[in-house]
Amino acid sequence: MKKMSEAKRRGRPPGTKKVKVEVPFDPSTIKTIRGGDMYFKDSLFVPMKADNELDVIFSTEGGLMPATNMVIAGGAGSGKTTLALDYLASLTMKGYKCLFISGEMDEIGYYKYCKRLPKINCVEVLFLKNHQETIRETLEWQFAQGYDVIAIDSIAEVIEMYKDTYRTTESAAELWFLQLQDKMKMGKNKGAYNTSFINIQQVTKDGTFVGSNRLKHMTDAMAHIDRSKDGTERSIYFSKNRDCDKEFSVYFTFTKRGVEYAYEMADETA
């Protein structure tokens, strides 16, 4: 085993100052455009349907639209990961190319997860704990293989790994994260997939979003998961969704078959 002094270090050498790189301003790069001058392929407007109640609140067309950057926020244990994996599993079984990025679980933890929820066995998974020293290179290469949908658990884990590995700021890590997703949304990958992203993010005990306002404002949709104190009721709703004009909650519960959804909770006392 190498001593710490012999290990390869990243970032600036001790005692040096960060040098701000000035980018020359070139006004010739500024271009304006009208909507009528734009063109995108028709498949960009065909929703990916999982055939469950989430389709209805994901978009007005019913389903997850291509090139959508979504955040699902909720407290610990609210069901964010299970909800995202269940949706990816449904899409995968319909032939869509999906990827789940896990920054929190390892292979053993995920195997136990699959035992509790066998439906998700079909989902392709990348474990970031195996690539902490090359997180930027790993994600850029993997995303470039081309996917219909990528779910990331979680934004916070990816940004923290990036900051620690490349000795940079949270702002710089967030910018890289958002720019990489924008590149994939535009189809700059193998197969020219207009990738959609389901980004999982935690909130604090008082419900405060863990992350900067840029993460909230630079995404297309912001979903929230609420869980009752006794853990029996869970619901998801959107505070912002550029693809959908509906405003209501979908309730859900977990079973061995997967996730079961309902627009309204049944009155068990009736």
PDB file of C-alpha atoms in Angstrom:
ATOM      1  CA  MET A   1       0.000   0.000   0.000  1.00  0.00           C
ATOM      2  CA  LYS A   2       1.347   3.424  -0.921  1.00  0.00           C
ATOM      3  CA  LYS A   3       1.977   5.986   1.757  1.00  0.00           C
ATOM      4  CA  MET A   4      -0.125   9.136   1.640  1.00  0.00           C
ATOM      5  CA  SER A   5       2.957  11.125   0.685  1.00  0.00           C
ATOM      6  CA  GLU A   6       3.498   8.858  -2.325  1.00  0.00           C
ATOM      7  CA  ALA A   7      -0.126   8.797  -3.455  1.00  0.00           C
ATOM      8  CA  LYS A   8      -1.107  10.794  -6.503  1.00  0.00           C
ATOM      9  CA  ARG A   9      -2.642  14.102  -5.466  1.00  0.00           C
ATOM     10  CA  ARG A  10      -5.149  16.095  -7.485  1.00  0.00           C
ATOM     11  CA  GLY A  11      -5.648  19.823  -7.608  1.00  0.00           C
ATOM     12  CA  ARG A  12      -3.205  22.690  -7.102  1.00  0.00           C
ATOM     13  CA  PRO A  13       0.162  22.182  -5.390  1.00  0.00           C
ATOM     14  CA  PRO A  14       0.242  23.384  -1.748  1.00  0.00           C
ATOM     15  CA  GLY A  15       0.873  27.085  -1.352  1.00  0.00           C
ATOM     16  CA  THR A  16      -0.270  28.096  -4.824  1.00  0.00           C
ATOM     17  CA  LYS A  17      -3.192  30.384  -5.531  1.00  0.00           C
ATOM     18  CA  LYS A  18      -6.089  29.740  -7.814  1.00  0.00           C
ATOM     19  CA  VAL A  19      -5.664  31.714 -11.028  1.00  0.00           C
ATOM     20  CA  LYS A  20      -8.815  33.037 -12.626  1.00  0.00           C
ATOM     21  CA  VAL A  21      -8.859  32.368 -16.352  1.00  0.00           C
ATOM     22  CA  GLU A  22     -10.183  35.338 -18.287  1.00  0.00           C
ATOM     23  CA  VAL A  23     -12.165  34.339 -21.369  1.00  0.00           C
ATOM     24  CA  PRO A  24     -11.962  37.004 -24.103  1.00  0.00           C
ATOM     25  CA  PHE A  25     -15.376  38.385 -25.034  1.00  0.00           C
ATOM     26  CA  ASP A  26     -16.240  37.865 -28.696  1.00  0.00           C
ATOM     27  CA  PRO A  27     -19.542  39.562 -29.661  1.00  0.00           C
ATOM     28  CA  SER A  28     -19.612  37.636 -32.947  1.00  0.00           C
ATOM     29  CA  THR A  29     -20.555  34.507 -30.975  1.00  0.00           C
ATOM     30  CA  ILE A  30     -23.869  36.046 -29.864  1.00  0.00           C
ATOM     31  CA  LYS A  31     -26.797  34.818 -31.941  1.00  0.00           C
ATOM     32  CA  THR A  32     -30.534  35.325 -31.560  1.00  0.00           C
ATOM     33  CA  ILE A  33     -33.136  33.054 -33.090  1.00  0.00           C
ATOM     34  CA  ARG A  34     -36.887  32.794 -33.612  1.00  0.00           C
ATOM     35  CA  GLY A  35     -38.893  29.696 -32.783  1.00  0.00           C
ATOM     36  CA  GLY A  36     -39.956  29.408 -36.404  1.00  0.00           C
ATOM     37  CA  ASP A  37     -36.318  29.046 -37.446  1.00  0.00           C
ATOM     38  CA  MET A  38     -35.704  26.058 -35.170  1.00  0.00           C
ATOM     39  CA  TYR A  39     -36.024  22.414 -36.100  1.00  0.00           C
ATOM     40  CA  PHE A  40     -35.957  19.254 -33.979  1.00  0.00           C
ATOM     41  CA  LYS A  41     -36.885  15.716 -34.973  1.00  0.00           C
ATOM     42  CA  ASP A  42     -40.465  14.574 -34.353  1.00  0.00           C
ATOM     43  CA  SER A  43     -39.386  11.880 -31.876  1.00  0.00           C
ATOM     44  CA  LEU A  44     -38.548  14.660 -29.421  1.00  0.00           C
ATOM     45  CA  PHE A  45     -42.280  15.130 -28.896  1.00  0.00           C
ATOM     46  CA  VAL A  46     -43.229  11.480 -28.362  1.00  0.00           C
ATOM     47  CA  PRO A  47     -43.558  10.679 -24.626  1.00  0.00           C
ATOM     48  CA  MET A  48     -42.010   7.585 -23.055  1.00  0.00           C
ATOM     49  CA  LYS A  49     -44.877   5.816 -21.296  1.00  0.00           C
ATOM     50  CA  ALA A  50     -44.512   3.557 -18.268  1.00  0.00           C
ATOM     51  CA  ASP A  51     -48.288   2.957 -18.278  1.00  0.00           C
ATOM     52  CA  ASN A  52     -48.853   4.053 -14.701  1.00  0.00           C
ATOM     53  CA  GLU A  53     -50.298   7.123 -12.993  1.00  0.00           C
ATOM     54  CA  LEU A  54     -46.980   8.990 -13.066  1.00  0.00           C
ATOM     55  CA  ASP A  55     -47.335   9.333 -16.839  1.00  0.00           C
ATOM     56  CA  VAL A  56     -50.232  11.720 -16.286  1.00  0.00           C
ATOM     57  CA  ILE A  57     -48.283  14.194 -14.139  1.00  0.00           C
ATOM     58  CA  PHE A  58     -44.979  13.837 -15.999  1.00  0.00           C
ATOM     59  CA  SER A  59     -46.375  15.484 -19.129  1.00  0.00           C
ATOM     60  CA  THR A  60     -49.595  16.705 -20.698  1.00  0.00           C
ATOM     61  CA  GLU A  61     -49.044  14.116 -23.456  1.00  0.00           C
ATOM     62  CA  GLY A  62     -48.829  11.339 -20.846  1.00  0.00           C
ATOM     63  CA  GLY A  63     -45.338  10.025 -20.105  1.00  0.00           C
ATOM     64  CA  LEU A  64     -41.798  11.287 -19.672  1.00  0.00           C
ATOM     65  CA  MET A  65     -40.862  13.572 -22.558  1.00  0.00           C
ATOM     66  CA  PRO A  66     -37.435  13.223 -24.230  1.00  0.00           C
ATOM     67  CA  ALA A  67     -34.803  15.836 -23.321  1.00  0.00           C
ATOM     68  CA  THR A  68     -36.353  16.578 -19.926  1.00  0.00           C
ATOM     69  CA  ASN A  69     -34.206  17.440 -16.912  1.00  0.00           C
ATOM     70  CA  MET A  70     -36.211  16.607 -13.771  1.00  0.00           C
ATOM     71  CA  VAL A  71     -35.465  16.770 -10.048  1.00  0.00           C
ATOM     72  CA  ILE A  72     -37.284  14.575  -7.520  1.00  0.00           C
ATOM     73  CA  ALA A  73     -36.795  15.950  -4.008  1.00  0.00           C
ATOM     74  CA  GLY A  74     -37.829  14.414  -0.708  1.00  0.00           C
ATOM     75  CA  GLY A  75     -36.681  13.509   2.760  1.00  0.00           C
ATOM     76  CA  ALA A  76     -34.717  10.414   3.736  1.00  0.00           C
ATOM     77  CA  GLY A  77     -36.872   7.303   3.388  1.00  0.00           C
ATOM     78  CA  SER A  78     -39.591   9.079   1.436  1.00  0.00           C
ATOM     79  CA  GLY A  79     -39.302   6.669  -1.493  1.00  0.00           C
ATOM     80  CA  LYS A  80     -37.419   8.736  -4.085  1.00  0.00           C
ATOM     81  CA  THR A  81     -35.048   5.962  -5.141  1.00  0.00           C
ATOM     82  CA  THR A  82     -37.710   3.240  -5.258  1.00  0.00           C
ATOM     83  CA  LEU A  83     -40.051   5.450  -7.279  1.00  0.00           C
ATOM     84  CA  ALA A  84     -37.320   6.281  -9.824  1.00  0.00           C
ATOM     85  CA  LEU A  85     -36.175   2.653 -10.128  1.00  0.00           C
ATOM     86  CA  ASP A  86     -39.734   1.391 -10.560  1.00  0.00           C
ATOM     87  CA  TYR A  87     -40.320   3.892 -13.374  1.00  0.00           C
ATOM     88  CA  LEU A  88     -37.011   2.976 -15.050  1.00  0.00           C
ATOM     89  CA  ALA A  89     -37.895  -0.726 -14.797  1.00  0.00           C
ATOM     90  CA  SER A  90     -41.250  -0.125 -16.517  1.00  0.00           C
ATOM     91  CA  LEU A  91     -39.572   1.810 -19.324  1.00  0.00           C
ATOM     92  CA  THR A  92     -36.772  -0.772 -19.661  1.00  0.00           C
ATOM     93  CA  MET A  93     -39.317  -3.573 -20.068  1.00  0.00           C
ATOM     94  CA  LYS A  94     -40.897  -1.554 -22.877  1.00  0.00           C
ATOM     95  CA  GLY A  95     -37.592  -1.419 -24.746  1.00  0.00           C
ATOM     96  CA  TYR A  96     -36.249   1.975 -23.701  1.00  0.00           C
ATOM     97  CA  LYS A  97     -32.555   2.243 -22.896  1.00  0.00           C
ATOM     98  CA  CYS A  98     -32.267   3.322 -19.251  1.00  0.00           C
ATOM     99  CA  LEU A  99     -29.452   3.740 -16.735  1.00  0.00           C
ATOM    100  CA  PHE A 100     -29.484   4.142 -12.963  1.00  0.00           C
ATOM    101  CA  ILE A 101     -26.495   5.919 -11.398  1.00  0.00           C
ATOM    102  CA  SER A 102     -26.030   5.015  -7.732  1.00  0.00           C
ATOM    103  CA  GLY A 103     -23.804   7.258  -5.666  1.00  0.00           C
ATOM    104  CA  GLU A 104     -24.984   5.856  -2.336  1.00  0.00           C
ATOM    105  CA  MET A 105     -25.269   2.064  -2.705  1.00  0.00           C
ATOM    106  CA  ASP A 106     -22.716  -0.633  -3.500  1.00  0.00           C
ATOM    107  CA  GLU A 107     -23.372  -3.952  -5.240  1.00  0.00           C
ATOM    108  CA  ILE A 108     -24.382  -5.789  -2.041  1.00  0.00           C
ATOM    109  CA  GLY A 109     -26.784  -3.059  -0.998  1.00  0.00           C
ATOM    110  CA  TYR A 110     -28.356  -2.999  -4.437  1.00  0.00           C
ATOM    111  CA  TYR A 111     -28.642  -6.798  -4.534  1.00  0.00           C
ATOM    112  CA  LYS A 112     -30.643  -6.652  -1.291  1.00  0.00           C
ATOM    113  CA  TYR A 113     -32.774  -3.919  -2.860  1.00  0.00           C
ATOM    114  CA  CYS A 114     -33.532  -6.196  -5.828  1.00  0.00           C
ATOM    115  CA  LYS A 115     -34.554  -8.994  -3.467  1.00  0.00           C
ATOM    116  CA  ARG A 116     -37.169  -6.698  -1.951  1.00  0.00           C
ATOM    117  CA  LEU A 117     -38.265  -5.336  -5.336  1.00  0.00           C
ATOM    118  CA  PRO A 118     -37.579  -7.972  -8.039  1.00  0.00           C
ATOM    119  CA  LYS A 119     -39.052  -5.782 -10.778  1.00  0.00           C
ATOM    120  CA  ILE A 120     -35.922  -3.604 -10.862  1.00  0.00           C
ATOM    121  CA  ASN A 121     -33.604  -6.521 -11.759  1.00  0.00           C
ATOM    122  CA  CYS A 122     -33.752  -5.448 -15.416  1.00  0.00           C
ATOM    123  CA  VAL A 123     -32.366  -1.933 -14.843  1.00  0.00           C
ATOM    124  CA  GLU A 124     -28.769  -1.209 -15.906  1.00  0.00           C
ATOM    125  CA  VAL A 125     -26.784   0.255 -12.977  1.00  0.00           C
ATOM    126  CA  LEU A 126     -23.490   2.120 -12.551  1.00  0.00           C
ATOM    127  CA  PHE A 127     -22.025   2.223  -9.018  1.00  0.00           C
ATOM    128  CA  LEU A 128     -20.078   5.445  -8.511  1.00  0.00           C
ATOM    129  CA  LYS A 129     -18.293   4.140  -5.418  1.00  0.00           C
ATOM    130  CA  ASN A 130     -16.145   2.131  -7.848  1.00  0.00           C
ATOM    131  CA  HIS A 131     -15.110   5.268  -9.776  1.00  0.00           C
ATOM    132  CA  GLN A 132     -14.652   8.019  -7.189  1.00  0.00           C
ATOM    133  CA  GLU A 133     -11.202   9.032  -8.456  1.00  0.00           C
ATOM    134  CA  THR A 134     -12.393   9.398 -12.052  1.00  0.00           C
ATOM    135  CA  ILE A 135     -15.991  10.508 -11.602  1.00  0.00           C
ATOM    136  CA  ARG A 136     -15.889  13.156 -14.343  1.00  0.00           C
ATOM    137  CA  GLU A 137     -14.282  10.880 -16.919  1.00  0.00           C
ATOM    138  CA  THR A 138     -16.514   7.949 -15.949  1.00  0.00           C
ATOM    139  CA  LEU A 139     -19.811   9.830 -16.208  1.00  0.00           C
ATOM    140  CA  GLU A 140     -18.865  11.642 -19.402  1.00  0.00           C
ATOM    141  CA  TRP A 141     -17.911   8.335 -21.062  1.00  0.00           C
ATOM    142  CA  GLN A 142     -20.936   6.410 -19.772  1.00  0.00           C
ATOM    143  CA  PHE A 143     -23.450   9.112 -20.723  1.00  0.00           C
ATOM    144  CA  ALA A 144     -21.920   9.323 -24.189  1.00  0.00           C
ATOM    145  CA  GLN A 145     -22.956   5.701 -24.847  1.00  0.00           C
ATOM    146  CA  GLY A 146     -26.481   7.048 -25.308  1.00  0.00           C
ATOM    147  CA  TYR A 147     -29.594   6.486 -23.166  1.00  0.00           C
ATOM    148  CA  ASP A 148     -33.264   7.385 -23.310  1.00  0.00           C
ATOM    149  CA  VAL A 149     -33.412   8.002 -19.546  1.00  0.00           C
ATOM    150  CA  ILE A 150     -30.765   8.327 -16.839  1.00  0.00           C
ATOM    151  CA  ALA A 151     -31.699   8.493 -13.143  1.00  0.00           C
ATOM    152  CA  ILE A 152     -29.076   9.792 -10.701  1.00  0.00           C
ATOM    153  CA  ASP A 153     -29.114   9.041  -6.971  1.00  0.00           C
ATOM    154  CA  SER A 154     -28.211  11.599  -5.939  1.00  0.00           C
ATOM    155  CA  ILE A 155     -27.207  15.062  -7.177  1.00  0.00           C
ATOM    156  CA  ALA A 156     -25.528  15.774  -3.831  1.00  0.00           C
ATOM    157  CA  GLU A 157     -23.364  12.640  -3.994  1.00  0.00           C
ATOM    158  CA  VAL A 158     -22.174  13.354  -7.538  1.00  0.00           C
ATOM    159  CA  ILE A 159     -21.310  16.971  -6.745  1.00  0.00           C
ATOM    160  CA  GLU A 160     -19.511  16.062  -3.513  1.00  0.00           C
ATOM    161  CA  MET A 161     -17.440  13.388  -5.275  1.00  0.00           C
ATOM    162  CA  TYR A 162     -16.577  15.841  -8.052  1.00  0.00           C
ATOM    163  CA  LYS A 163     -15.545  18.542  -5.548  1.00  0.00           C
ATOM    164  CA  ASP A 164     -13.373  16.144  -3.531  1.00  0.00           C
ATOM    165  CA  THR A 165     -11.686  14.560  -6.530  1.00  0.00           C
ATOM    166  CA  TYR A 166     -10.926  17.705  -8.524  1.00  0.00           C
ATOM    167  CA  ARG A 167     -10.496  20.122  -5.593  1.00  0.00           C
ATOM    168  CA  THR A 168     -13.030  22.586  -6.927  1.00  0.00           C
ATOM    169  CA  THR A 169     -16.017  24.571  -5.713  1.00  0.00           C
ATOM    170  CA  GLU A 170     -19.632  23.475  -5.464  1.00  0.00           C
ATOM    171  CA  SER A 171     -20.560  26.094  -8.059  1.00  0.00           C
ATOM    172  CA  ALA A 172     -18.043  24.677 -10.561  1.00  0.00           C
ATOM    173  CA  ALA A 173     -19.221  21.115  -9.873  1.00  0.00           C
ATOM    174  CA  GLU A 174     -22.868  22.094 -10.404  1.00  0.00           C
ATOM    175  CA  LEU A 175     -22.000  23.865 -13.651  1.00  0.00           C
ATOM    176  CA  TRP A 176     -20.221  20.772 -14.982  1.00  0.00           C
ATOM    177  CA  PHE A 177     -23.166  18.586 -13.907  1.00  0.00           C
ATOM    178  CA  LEU A 178     -25.778  20.758 -15.644  1.00  0.00           C
ATOM    179  CA  GLN A 179     -23.702  21.294 -18.793  1.00  0.00           C
ATOM    180  CA  LEU A 180     -23.138  17.544 -19.151  1.00  0.00           C
ATOM    181  CA  GLN A 181     -26.871  16.888 -18.918  1.00  0.00           C
ATOM    182  CA  ASP A 182     -27.632  19.675 -21.413  1.00  0.00           C
ATOM    183  CA  LYS A 183     -25.185  18.076 -23.854  1.00  0.00           C
ATOM    184  CA  MET A 184     -26.958  14.711 -23.566  1.00  0.00           C
ATOM    185  CA  LYS A 185     -30.386  16.353 -23.891  1.00  0.00           C
ATOM    186  CA  MET A 186     -29.241  17.780 -27.224  1.00  0.00           C
ATOM    187  CA  GLY A 187     -28.416  14.267 -28.446  1.00  0.00           C
ATOM    188  CA  LYS A 188     -24.630  14.601 -28.394  1.00  0.00           C
ATOM    189  CA  ASN A 189     -24.055  10.900 -27.714  1.00  0.00           C
ATOM    190  CA  LYS A 190     -23.983   7.565 -29.538  1.00  0.00           C
ATOM    191  CA  GLY A 191     -27.341   6.998 -31.176  1.00  0.00           C
ATOM    192  CA  ALA A 192     -28.243  10.694 -30.843  1.00  0.00           C
ATOM    193  CA  TYR A 193     -30.546  10.018 -27.868  1.00  0.00           C
ATOM    194  CA  ASN A 194     -32.282  13.122 -26.498  1.00  0.00           C
ATOM    195  CA  THR A 195     -31.663  11.891 -22.969  1.00  0.00           C
ATOM    196  CA  SER A 196     -34.064  12.669 -20.117  1.00  0.00           C
ATOM    197  CA  PHE A 197     -32.735  12.880 -16.567  1.00  0.00           C
ATOM    198  CA  ILE A 198     -34.407  12.001 -13.270  1.00  0.00           C
ATOM    199  CA  ASN A 199     -32.194  13.638 -10.638  1.00  0.00           C
ATOM    200  CA  ILE A 200     -32.800  12.581  -7.042  1.00  0.00           C
ATOM    201  CA  GLN A 201     -32.097  15.100  -4.306  1.00  0.00           C
ATOM    202  CA  GLN A 202     -32.719  15.137  -0.570  1.00  0.00           C
ATOM    203  CA  VAL A 203     -34.391  17.824   1.514  1.00  0.00           C
ATOM    204  CA  THR A 204     -33.654  18.649   5.135  1.00  0.00           C
ATOM    205  CA  LYS A 205     -35.969  17.751   8.037  1.00  0.00           C
ATOM    206  CA  ASP A 206     -37.749  21.091   7.658  1.00  0.00           C
ATOM    207  CA  GLY A 207     -38.284  20.471   3.935  1.00  0.00           C
ATOM    208  CA  THR A 208     -35.510  22.739   2.617  1.00  0.00           C
ATOM    209  CA  PHE A 209     -34.037  21.716  -0.737  1.00  0.00           C
ATOM    210  CA  VAL A 210     -30.404  20.591  -0.453  1.00  0.00           C
ATOM    211  CA  GLY A 211     -28.722  22.450  -3.284  1.00  0.00           C
ATOM    212  CA  SER A 212     -28.391  25.858  -4.880  1.00  0.00           C
ATOM    213  CA  ASN A 213     -31.125  27.846  -6.569  1.00  0.00           C
ATOM    214  CA  ARG A 214     -29.333  27.246  -9.863  1.00  0.00           C
ATOM    215  CA  LEU A 215     -30.163  23.539  -9.645  1.00  0.00           C
ATOM    216  CA  LYS A 216     -33.828  24.419  -9.163  1.00  0.00           C
ATOM    217  CA  HIS A 217     -34.035  27.042 -11.881  1.00  0.00           C
ATOM    218  CA  MET A 218     -31.938  25.292 -14.541  1.00  0.00           C
ATOM    219  CA  THR A 219     -34.074  22.140 -14.582  1.00  0.00           C
ATOM    220  CA  ASP A 220     -37.322  21.604 -16.497  1.00  0.00           C
ATOM    221  CA  ALA A 221     -39.339  20.074 -13.674  1.00  0.00           C
ATOM    222  CA  MET A 222     -39.249  19.970  -9.879  1.00  0.00           C
ATOM    223  CA  ALA A 223     -41.119  17.138  -8.147  1.00  0.00           C
ATOM    224  CA  HIS A 224     -41.587  16.722  -4.410  1.00  0.00           C
ATOM    225  CA  ILE A 225     -42.323  13.587  -2.390  1.00  0.00           C
ATOM    226  CA  ASP A 226     -44.194  13.839   0.890  1.00  0.00           C
ATOM    227  CA  ARG A 227     -44.432  11.071   3.468  1.00  0.00           C
ATOM    228  CA  SER A 228     -46.753  10.937   6.458  1.00  0.00           C
ATOM    229  CA  LYS A 229     -45.177  10.684   9.917  1.00  0.00           C
ATOM    230  CA  ASP A 230     -46.302   7.078  10.313  1.00  0.00           C
ATOM    231  CA  GLY A 231     -44.913   6.232   6.868  1.00  0.00           C
ATOM    232  CA  THR A 232     -48.212   4.848   5.545  1.00  0.00           C
ATOM    233  CA  GLU A 233     -48.944   7.592   3.005  1.00  0.00           C
ATOM    234  CA  ARG A 234     -46.624   8.847   0.283  1.00  0.00           C
ATOM    235  CA  SER A 235     -47.382  11.276  -2.514  1.00  0.00           C
ATOM    236  CA  ILE A 236     -45.591  13.038  -5.366  1.00  0.00           C
ATOM    237  CA  TYR A 237     -46.474  16.383  -6.936  1.00  0.00           C
ATOM    238  CA  PHE A 238     -44.762  19.022  -9.091  1.00  0.00           C
ATOM    239  CA  SER A 239     -44.126  22.618  -8.070  1.00  0.00           C
ATOM    240  CA  LYS A 240     -42.762  23.253 -11.576  1.00  0.00           C
ATOM    241  CA  ASN A 241     -43.175  21.237 -14.761  1.00  0.00           C
ATOM    242  CA  ARG A 242     -42.720  22.783 -18.190  1.00  0.00           C
ATOM    243  CA  ASP A 243     -44.129  19.651 -19.852  1.00  0.00           C
ATOM    244  CA  CYS A 244     -47.390  19.402 -17.899  1.00  0.00           C
ATOM    245  CA  ASP A 245     -50.303  21.686 -17.047  1.00  0.00           C
ATOM    246  CA  LYS A 246     -51.897  19.377 -14.443  1.00  0.00           C
ATOM    247  CA  GLU A 247     -51.603  20.192 -10.754  1.00  0.00           C
ATOM    248  CA  PHE A 248     -52.441  17.323  -8.437  1.00  0.00           C
ATOM    249  CA  SER A 249     -50.719  14.634  -6.403  1.00  0.00           C
ATOM    250  CA  VAL A 250     -50.261  10.953  -7.129  1.00  0.00           C
ATOM    251  CA  TYR A 251     -50.239   8.690  -4.061  1.00  0.00           C
ATOM    252  CA  PHE A 252     -48.185   5.508  -3.971  1.00  0.00           C
ATOM    253  CA  THR A 253     -47.259   2.534  -1.842  1.00  0.00           C
ATOM    254  CA  PHE A 254     -44.641  -0.228  -2.135  1.00  0.00           C
ATOM    255  CA  THR A 255     -45.415  -3.908  -2.711  1.00  0.00           C
ATOM    256  CA  LYS A 256     -43.434  -6.968  -3.851  1.00  0.00           C
ATOM    257  CA  ARG A 257     -44.835  -6.398  -7.355  1.00  0.00           C
ATOM    258  CA  GLY A 258     -43.410  -2.908  -7.455  1.00  0.00           C
ATOM    259  CA  VAL A 259     -45.022   0.457  -6.768  1.00  0.00           C
ATOM    260  CA  GLU A 260     -48.802   0.835  -6.748  1.00  0.00           C
ATOM    261  CA  TYR A 261     -50.281   4.245  -7.534  1.00  0.00           C
ATOM    262  CA  ALA A 262     -53.555   6.050  -6.975  1.00  0.00           C
ATOM    263  CA  TYR A 263     -54.811   9.584  -7.626  1.00  0.00           C
ATOM    264  CA  GLU A 264     -56.630   9.623  -4.284  1.00  0.00           C
ATOM    265  CA  MET A 265     -56.102   7.589  -1.151  1.00  0.00           C
ATOM    266  CA  ALA A 266     -58.985   5.255  -0.365  1.00  0.00           C
ATOM    267  CA  ASP A 267     -60.841   5.884   2.875  1.00  0.00           C
ATOM    268  CA  GLU A 268     -59.989   2.779   4.902  1.00  0.00           C
ATOM    269  CA  THR A 269     -62.638   3.574   7.502  1.00  0.00           C
ATOM    270  CA  ALA A 270     -65.491   3.424   4.970  1.00  0.00           C
TER     271      ALA A 270
END
